[in-house]
Short mmCIF file of C-alpha atoms and ligand atoms in Angstrom, two decimals:
data_model
loop_
_atom_site.label_atom_id
_atom_site.label_comp_id
_atom_site.label_asym_id
_atom_site.label_seq_id
_atom_site.Cartn_x
_atom_site.Cartn_y
_atom_site.Cartn_z
CA MET A 1 19.04 79.71 115.29
CA ASN A 2 15.97 77.40 115.04
CA ILE A 3 13.91 79.37 112.65
CA ASN A 4 11.15 76.61 112.54
CA MET A 5 10.82 76.97 116.24
CA ALA A 6 10.67 80.78 116.11
CA ARG A 7 7.86 80.47 113.51
CA LYS A 8 5.92 77.96 115.70
CA VAL A 9 6.27 80.12 118.67
CA LEU A 10 5.05 83.26 116.98
CA ASP A 11 2.13 81.40 115.37
CA THR A 12 1.12 80.06 118.76
CA ILE A 13 1.36 83.71 120.31
CA LYS A 14 -0.84 84.91 117.56
CA LYS A 15 -3.60 82.43 118.47
CA TYR A 16 -4.09 83.85 121.98
CA ASN A 17 -5.61 87.05 123.24
CA ARG A 18 -3.97 86.68 126.61
CA ILE A 19 -0.33 85.83 127.21
CA ILE A 20 1.22 85.42 130.72
CA ILE A 21 4.98 85.41 131.02
CA PHE A 22 6.79 83.66 133.91
CA ARG A 23 10.43 83.29 135.10
CA HIS A 24 12.42 81.64 137.77
CA PHE A 25 12.36 82.76 141.42
CA ARG A 26 15.29 84.82 142.81
CA PRO A 27 15.36 86.62 139.47
CA ASP A 28 18.62 87.79 137.93
CA GLY A 29 19.15 90.32 135.06
CA ASP A 30 18.40 87.69 132.43
CA ALA A 31 15.24 86.47 133.95
CA ILE A 32 13.80 90.02 134.44
CA GLY A 33 15.27 91.35 131.15
CA SER A 34 13.96 88.48 129.03
CA THR A 35 10.44 88.43 130.43
CA LYS A 36 10.09 92.21 130.51
CA GLY A 37 11.76 92.41 126.98
CA LEU A 38 9.38 89.86 125.46
CA GLN A 39 6.39 91.50 127.17
CA ARG A 40 7.17 94.82 125.66
CA ILE A 41 7.87 93.49 122.16
CA LEU A 42 4.53 91.62 122.24
CA GLN A 43 2.67 94.83 123.58
CA LEU A 44 4.23 97.00 120.84
CA SER A 45 3.56 94.39 118.11
CA PHE A 46 0.07 93.30 119.25
CA PRO A 47 -1.60 96.14 121.12
CA GLU A 48 -4.86 94.29 121.19
CA LYS A 49 -3.49 91.43 123.21
CA GLU A 50 -3.20 91.40 126.98
CA VAL A 51 0.43 90.52 127.84
CA VAL A 52 1.24 90.25 131.60
CA LEU A 53 4.02 89.18 133.93
CA GLN A 54 2.85 87.02 136.76
CA ASN A 55 5.61 86.24 139.23
CA CYS A 56 5.66 85.84 143.05
CA ASP A 57 9.03 87.36 144.06
CA PHE A 58 11.07 90.35 143.08
CA SER A 59 14.63 91.66 142.96
CA ASP A 60 15.58 95.01 144.71
CA TYR A 61 18.77 95.10 142.83
CA LEU A 62 16.83 95.19 139.48
CA SER A 63 14.00 97.31 140.62
CA PHE A 64 15.39 100.15 138.33
CA LEU A 65 13.87 98.17 135.43
CA GLY A 66 10.43 98.73 136.79
CA GLY A 67 7.88 96.51 138.48
CA GLU A 68 5.72 93.58 137.30
CA ASP A 69 1.99 93.08 137.11
CA PRO A 70 -0.23 92.49 140.11
CA LEU A 71 -1.29 88.90 140.55
CA TYR A 72 -4.64 87.85 139.03
CA ASP A 73 -6.85 84.95 140.28
CA ASP A 74 -6.98 81.44 138.90
CA LYS A 75 -9.76 82.07 136.42
CA PHE A 76 -7.46 84.67 134.49
CA TYR A 77 -5.01 81.82 133.67
CA SER A 78 -7.31 79.27 132.10
CA GLU A 79 -7.65 80.83 128.64
CA ALA A 80 -4.14 82.18 128.52
CA LEU A 81 -0.98 81.06 126.83
CA GLY A 82 1.84 80.74 129.42
CA ILE A 83 5.40 81.45 128.37
CA VAL A 84 8.12 80.46 130.86
CA ILE A 85 11.49 81.94 130.18
CA ASP A 86 14.97 81.26 131.50
CA THR A 87 13.81 78.41 133.90
CA ALA A 88 15.10 74.80 133.51
CA THR A 89 12.62 73.04 135.87
CA THR A 90 9.02 73.56 137.04
CA ALA A 91 10.21 73.59 140.64
CA ARG A 92 12.08 76.82 139.98
CA ILE A 93 9.14 78.68 138.34
CA SER A 94 8.38 81.75 140.45
CA ASN A 95 4.57 81.22 140.23
CA GLN A 96 3.36 77.71 140.39
CA ARG A 97 0.02 78.65 138.93
CA PHE A 98 1.77 78.64 135.53
CA SER A 99 0.26 75.09 135.12
CA LEU A 100 -3.26 76.52 134.94
CA CYS A 101 -2.55 78.08 131.54
CA LYS A 102 -4.16 76.43 128.52
CA GLU A 103 -0.79 75.89 126.77
CA ILE A 104 2.77 76.40 127.84
CA ILE A 105 5.83 77.49 125.89
CA LYS A 106 9.21 77.00 127.53
CA ILE A 107 11.96 79.29 126.21
CA ASP A 108 15.42 78.78 127.85
CA HIS A 109 19.21 78.62 127.56
CA HIS A 110 19.87 76.38 130.55
CA ILE A 111 20.83 72.74 130.01
CA ASP A 112 17.44 71.02 129.24
CA VAL A 113 16.59 68.68 132.09
CA GLU A 114 12.77 68.97 132.00
CA ALA A 115 10.73 69.56 128.89
CA TYR A 116 7.70 70.82 130.77
CA GLY A 117 6.20 72.93 127.87
CA ASP A 118 3.78 71.88 125.10
CA ILE A 119 6.44 73.64 122.97
CA ASN A 120 10.01 73.56 124.28
CA TRP A 121 12.54 75.94 122.73
CA VAL A 122 15.90 75.51 124.40
CA GLU A 123 19.13 76.64 122.97
CA ASP A 124 21.75 75.97 125.69
CA GLU A 125 24.69 77.39 123.70
CA ARG A 126 23.19 80.83 123.96
CA SER A 127 24.82 83.18 126.41
CA SER A 128 21.46 84.28 127.89
CA SER A 129 17.67 83.97 127.43
CA CYS A 130 17.87 87.67 126.43
CA GLU A 131 20.04 86.60 123.57
CA LEU A 132 17.48 83.98 122.51
CA ILE A 133 14.53 86.55 122.71
CA THR A 134 16.63 89.04 120.73
CA ALA A 135 17.30 86.37 118.10
CA PHE A 136 13.51 85.66 118.05
CA TYR A 137 12.90 89.34 117.47
CA SER A 138 15.58 89.52 114.76
CA VAL A 139 14.31 86.58 112.66
CA MET A 140 10.67 87.68 112.98
CA SER A 141 11.37 91.45 112.76
CA ASP A 142 8.87 91.90 109.78
CA GLU A 143 6.05 90.87 112.28
CA LEU A 144 7.50 92.19 115.58
CA LYS A 145 8.34 95.64 116.83
CA ILE A 146 11.02 96.75 119.29
CA ASP A 147 11.91 100.10 120.93
CA THR A 148 14.55 101.52 123.33
CA VAL A 149 12.76 100.28 126.40
CA ALA A 150 12.46 96.70 125.08
CA ALA A 151 16.09 96.77 123.96
CA THR A 152 17.30 98.08 127.37
CA TYR A 153 15.61 95.16 129.22
CA LEU A 154 17.18 92.72 126.76
CA TYR A 155 20.64 94.22 126.83
CA THR A 156 20.55 94.07 130.58
CA GLY A 157 20.34 90.26 130.45
CA LEU A 158 22.92 90.04 127.71
CA VAL A 159 25.35 91.97 129.75
CA THR A 160 24.76 90.46 133.13
CA ASP A 161 24.50 86.74 132.08
CA SER A 162 27.67 86.95 129.98
CA GLY A 163 29.81 88.56 132.62
CA ARG A 164 29.96 91.60 130.62
CA PHE A 165 30.57 89.66 127.43
CA ARG A 166 33.51 87.70 128.87
CA PHE A 167 32.13 84.12 129.24
CA ARG A 168 32.84 81.57 126.58
CA SER A 169 29.18 81.27 125.77
CA VAL A 170 29.52 84.65 123.99
CA SER A 171 29.63 84.14 120.26
CA GLY A 172 29.85 86.38 117.27
CA GLU A 173 26.04 86.06 117.13
CA THR A 174 25.82 87.43 120.73
CA MET A 175 27.78 90.39 119.63
CA ARG A 176 25.65 91.01 116.52
CA LEU A 177 22.46 90.79 118.49
CA ALA A 178 23.96 93.26 121.12
CA GLY A 179 24.64 95.51 118.21
CA LEU A 180 20.95 95.28 117.06
CA LEU A 181 19.87 96.34 120.65
CA LEU A 182 22.43 99.08 120.93
CA ASP A 183 21.09 100.53 117.63
CA GLN A 184 17.80 101.15 119.49
CA GLY A 185 19.57 103.83 121.38
CA ILE A 186 20.17 102.39 124.94
CA ASP A 187 21.60 104.69 127.43
CA THR A 188 24.47 102.52 128.64
CA ASP A 189 25.92 105.10 130.97
CA VAL A 190 22.72 104.99 133.06
CA LEU A 191 22.34 101.20 132.73
CA TYR A 192 25.87 100.41 133.90
CA ALA A 193 25.62 102.93 136.72
CA HIS A 194 22.48 100.99 137.94
CA LEU A 195 24.19 97.71 137.59
CA TYR A 196 27.65 98.29 138.93
CA MET A 197 27.60 101.15 141.45
CA LYS A 198 27.74 99.78 144.95
CA ASP A 199 26.78 101.12 148.42
CA PHE A 200 29.76 101.91 150.60
CA GLU A 201 28.72 99.05 152.96
CA GLU A 202 29.08 96.60 150.03
CA PHE A 203 32.64 97.73 149.56
CA LYS A 204 33.37 96.99 153.20
CA PHE A 205 31.70 93.59 152.79
CA GLU A 206 33.93 92.94 149.74
CA GLY A 207 36.96 93.68 151.93
CA TYR A 208 35.64 91.27 154.61
CA VAL A 209 35.05 88.63 151.91
CA LEU A 210 38.54 88.95 150.39
CA ASN A 211 40.17 88.56 153.81
CA SER A 212 38.04 85.53 154.63
CA ILE A 213 38.21 83.28 151.53
CA LYS A 214 39.46 79.82 152.17
CA ILE A 215 41.22 77.60 149.43
CA THR A 216 41.40 73.77 149.35
CA GLU A 217 44.44 71.84 148.48
CA ASN A 218 43.55 71.67 144.78
CA GLY A 219 42.40 75.27 144.59
CA VAL A 220 38.65 75.52 145.40
CA ALA A 221 38.04 78.96 146.82
CA HIS A 222 35.06 79.10 149.13
CA ILE A 223 33.33 81.41 151.59
CA TYR A 224 30.44 81.01 154.03
CA ILE A 225 28.32 84.00 154.94
CA ASP A 226 26.04 83.61 157.97
CA LYS A 227 23.05 85.85 158.98
CA ALA A 228 25.22 87.83 161.56
CA THR A 229 27.58 88.84 158.88
CA MET A 230 24.86 89.99 156.60
CA ALA A 231 23.35 91.96 159.57
CA LYS A 232 26.79 93.43 160.44
CA PHE A 233 27.18 94.88 156.86
CA GLY A 234 23.51 95.76 156.53
CA LEU A 235 23.18 93.55 153.47
CA SER A 236 20.17 91.94 151.89
CA PHE A 237 20.49 88.11 151.14
CA GLU A 238 20.60 89.06 147.38
CA LYS A 239 23.60 91.40 147.96
CA ALA A 240 25.32 88.97 150.19
CA CYS A 241 25.06 86.28 147.44
CA ALA A 242 26.94 88.59 145.06
CA CYS A 243 30.09 87.77 146.87
CA VAL A 244 30.68 84.72 144.57
CA SER A 245 31.97 87.08 141.98
CA TYR A 246 34.71 88.45 144.41
CA MET A 247 36.51 85.19 144.07
CA ASP A 248 36.43 84.95 140.29
CA SER A 249 40.12 85.54 139.34
CA ILE A 250 42.42 83.87 141.87
CA LYS A 251 45.16 82.04 139.92
CA ASN A 252 45.00 78.22 140.30
CA SER A 253 41.55 78.41 141.68
CA LEU A 254 39.39 77.11 138.85
CA ILE A 255 36.38 76.46 141.06
CA TRP A 256 34.90 79.04 143.60
CA ILE A 257 31.86 78.63 145.75
CA ALA A 258 29.85 80.94 147.98
CA PHE A 259 27.51 79.50 150.72
CA VAL A 260 24.96 82.00 152.17
CA ASP A 261 22.44 81.41 154.95
CA ALA A 262 18.96 81.56 153.45
CA ASP A 263 15.81 82.61 155.31
CA ASN A 264 14.20 79.16 155.04
CA GLY A 265 15.06 77.13 158.15
CA ASP A 266 18.45 75.46 157.80
CA GLU A 267 18.77 76.19 153.99
CA ILE A 268 22.12 77.38 152.82
CA ARG A 269 22.24 78.72 149.22
CA VAL A 270 25.22 77.65 147.19
CA ARG A 271 26.59 79.50 144.14
CA ILE A 272 29.20 77.60 142.18
CA ARG A 273 31.37 79.07 139.50
CA SER A 274 34.26 77.67 137.51
CA ARG A 275 36.72 78.21 134.76
CA PHE A 276 37.32 75.28 132.33
CA VAL A 277 35.94 72.67 134.68
CA THR A 278 32.30 71.55 134.29
CA VAL A 279 30.47 71.78 137.58
CA ASN A 280 26.82 71.10 136.71
CA ALA A 281 27.01 67.45 137.75
CA LEU A 282 28.31 68.55 141.14
CA ALA A 283 25.45 71.03 141.54
CA GLU A 284 22.84 68.36 140.57
CA LYS A 285 24.01 66.11 143.49
CA TYR A 286 22.94 69.07 145.83
CA ASN A 287 19.46 70.00 144.53
CA GLY A 288 20.89 72.29 141.94
CA GLY A 289 21.95 72.72 138.31
CA GLY A 290 22.52 75.42 135.80
CA HIS A 291 25.25 75.85 133.25
CA ALA A 292 28.56 74.13 132.66
CA CYS A 293 30.48 76.73 134.54
CA ALA A 294 27.78 78.62 136.68
CA CYS A 295 25.45 76.70 138.89
CA GLY A 296 23.15 77.12 141.92
CA ALA A 297 22.48 74.41 144.62
CA THR A 298 21.20 74.09 148.21
CA VAL A 299 22.65 72.36 151.26
CA HIS A 300 21.11 72.01 154.71
CA SER A 301 23.99 71.53 157.12
CA PHE A 302 27.67 72.20 157.64
CA GLU A 303 28.29 68.47 157.01
CA GLN A 304 26.75 68.67 153.58
CA MET A 305 28.65 72.02 152.92
CA ASN A 306 31.97 70.32 153.79
CA GLU A 307 31.06 67.32 151.65
CA LEU A 308 30.36 69.54 148.75
CA ILE A 309 33.60 71.37 149.12
CA SER A 310 35.68 68.18 149.31
CA ASN A 311 33.72 66.76 146.17
CA ALA A 312 34.62 70.02 144.35
CA ASP A 313 38.25 69.68 145.51
CA GLN A 314 38.36 66.11 144.15
CA LEU A 315 36.84 67.21 140.92
CA LEU A 316 39.37 70.04 140.46
CA GLY A 317 42.33 67.71 141.41
CA GLU A 318 41.16 65.24 138.75
CA TYR A 319 40.79 68.04 136.18
CA LYS A 320 44.21 69.42 136.83
CA ASN A 321 45.83 65.91 136.63
CA THR A 322 44.20 65.03 133.29
CA ASN A 323 44.19 68.31 131.48
CA GLU A 324 46.57 70.85 130.12
CA GLY A 325 46.21 74.48 129.12
CA TRP A 326 44.59 75.87 132.28
CA LEU A 327 46.41 78.59 134.13
P1 LIG B 401 23.01 81.23 140.72
O1 LIG B 401 24.24 81.02 141.36
O2 LIG B 401 21.79 80.95 141.55
O3 LIG B 401 22.86 82.55 140.05
O4 LIG B 401 22.85 80.08 139.56
C1 LIG B 401 23.68 80.10 138.43
C2 LIG B 401 22.94 79.51 137.20
O5 LIG B 401 22.39 78.27 137.53
C3 LIG B 401 21.70 80.44 136.92
O6 LIG B 401 21.63 80.46 135.45
C4 LIG B 401 20.52 79.81 137.57
O7 LIG B 401 19.34 80.04 136.89
C5 LIG B 401 20.91 78.30 137.52
N1 LIG B 401 20.45 77.53 138.65
C6 LIG B 401 20.52 77.92 139.99
N2 LIG B 401 19.98 77.00 140.81
C7 LIG B 401 19.46 76.03 140.02
C8 LIG B 401 18.79 74.81 140.22
N3 LIG B 401 18.48 74.46 141.47
N4 LIG B 401 18.42 74.09 139.12
C9 LIG B 401 18.72 74.50 137.90
N5 LIG B 401 19.46 75.58 137.56
C10 LIG B 401 19.80 76.37 138.63
#
C-alpha cells in the first residue's frame, strides 16, 4: 500500500469543493462499484463538498446499484478536481470532458500504459480498483467515513473483478479488505441474487454457446456471436458478451476468446481470458489491453478475427512447449 500516495490524494481532495468522478465506458462491477463507492465515502466524509459522477454510458446489468448523476455543462468542470478510476487510457474514459477539470487524479489497477493524471496512483497487483479504494479508506479511516451503502458498492467490484475471489490477483490483503467491508453489514444474499440470477433466455443462450465453441489445435477455445444470434435469444450486447465466462474451465484450453458483433459498423468486440498464459501483449496488437489474464480488444473483420485466433493458438503452443505445471 502506497501510504504517501493515499495521503497526497486525500490532501488534494480536501483542496477542492467540487469533485467529479469518471470511469471507463462499458462499465463493469468494478468501474461502477469503485466510482459510486468513492463518491459515497466522500459525501459521507465531506458533506459540504459537491461530489458527482459524470459518465456517458450505463450498464443495465448493474442498474440495481442505482443511477448516476445527470450531465452538467462544460463550465461545471473547470473548477473541479477530476478523479478517473479503473481506466488505463484516456481513450477509454466514458466522458471525454474529463480533460476540462482543473486537476486530474488517476486511480487504477490495470497495467499502467498512460499516466494521464496530474497524480497517478496505479497498483496493478490489486485484484480490483474497488480493493484499492477500500485500502484508501482503510489507511485514512481517521479522516474518512464509510457505511453499508458504500461498502456494498465496493464489495460488488471486489467480487466481480476477482471472479468471486478465485483469480490469482487475490491476496491476503484482498480478503482482509473484503472483511472490513462485510463488517459494514452488506446483504450478500441480495447482492449475489442481483449478480448471478439469470433470465431463462440466458440459460438457453448458454446451452447454445456450449454447443458452438470451437477449439484450435493448441487449445484456444473461441466463439463468435453475431447480431442474429443475439436477436434470437433476445439478448442485449452486454449479456451476449458474458458468454466468455462459459468457456472458462475446459481442460487443456488455457486461452478462451469471445467475439461479439458490436453496434458500431464493422466492429467486433473481443474478450480474451487465460489461465497461466499472459495475453495482454496479444490484446494490445488489436487495439486492446487490460490485465495479464483478462483483456479486451476490437477487430473489424473476419480476417482479423482469424488472425487473432491463430496468434493466440501460436502463443498457447509456445507456452505449452516451454512450461510445465499447467493442467
Ligand atoms: P473486458 O473483456 O472488456 O471485460 O476486458 C477485460 C479487462 O481488460 C477489463 O479490466 C477492461 O477494463 C480491460 N480492457 C478492455 N479493453 C481494453 C482496452 N482497449 N485497453 C485497455 N484495457 C482494456
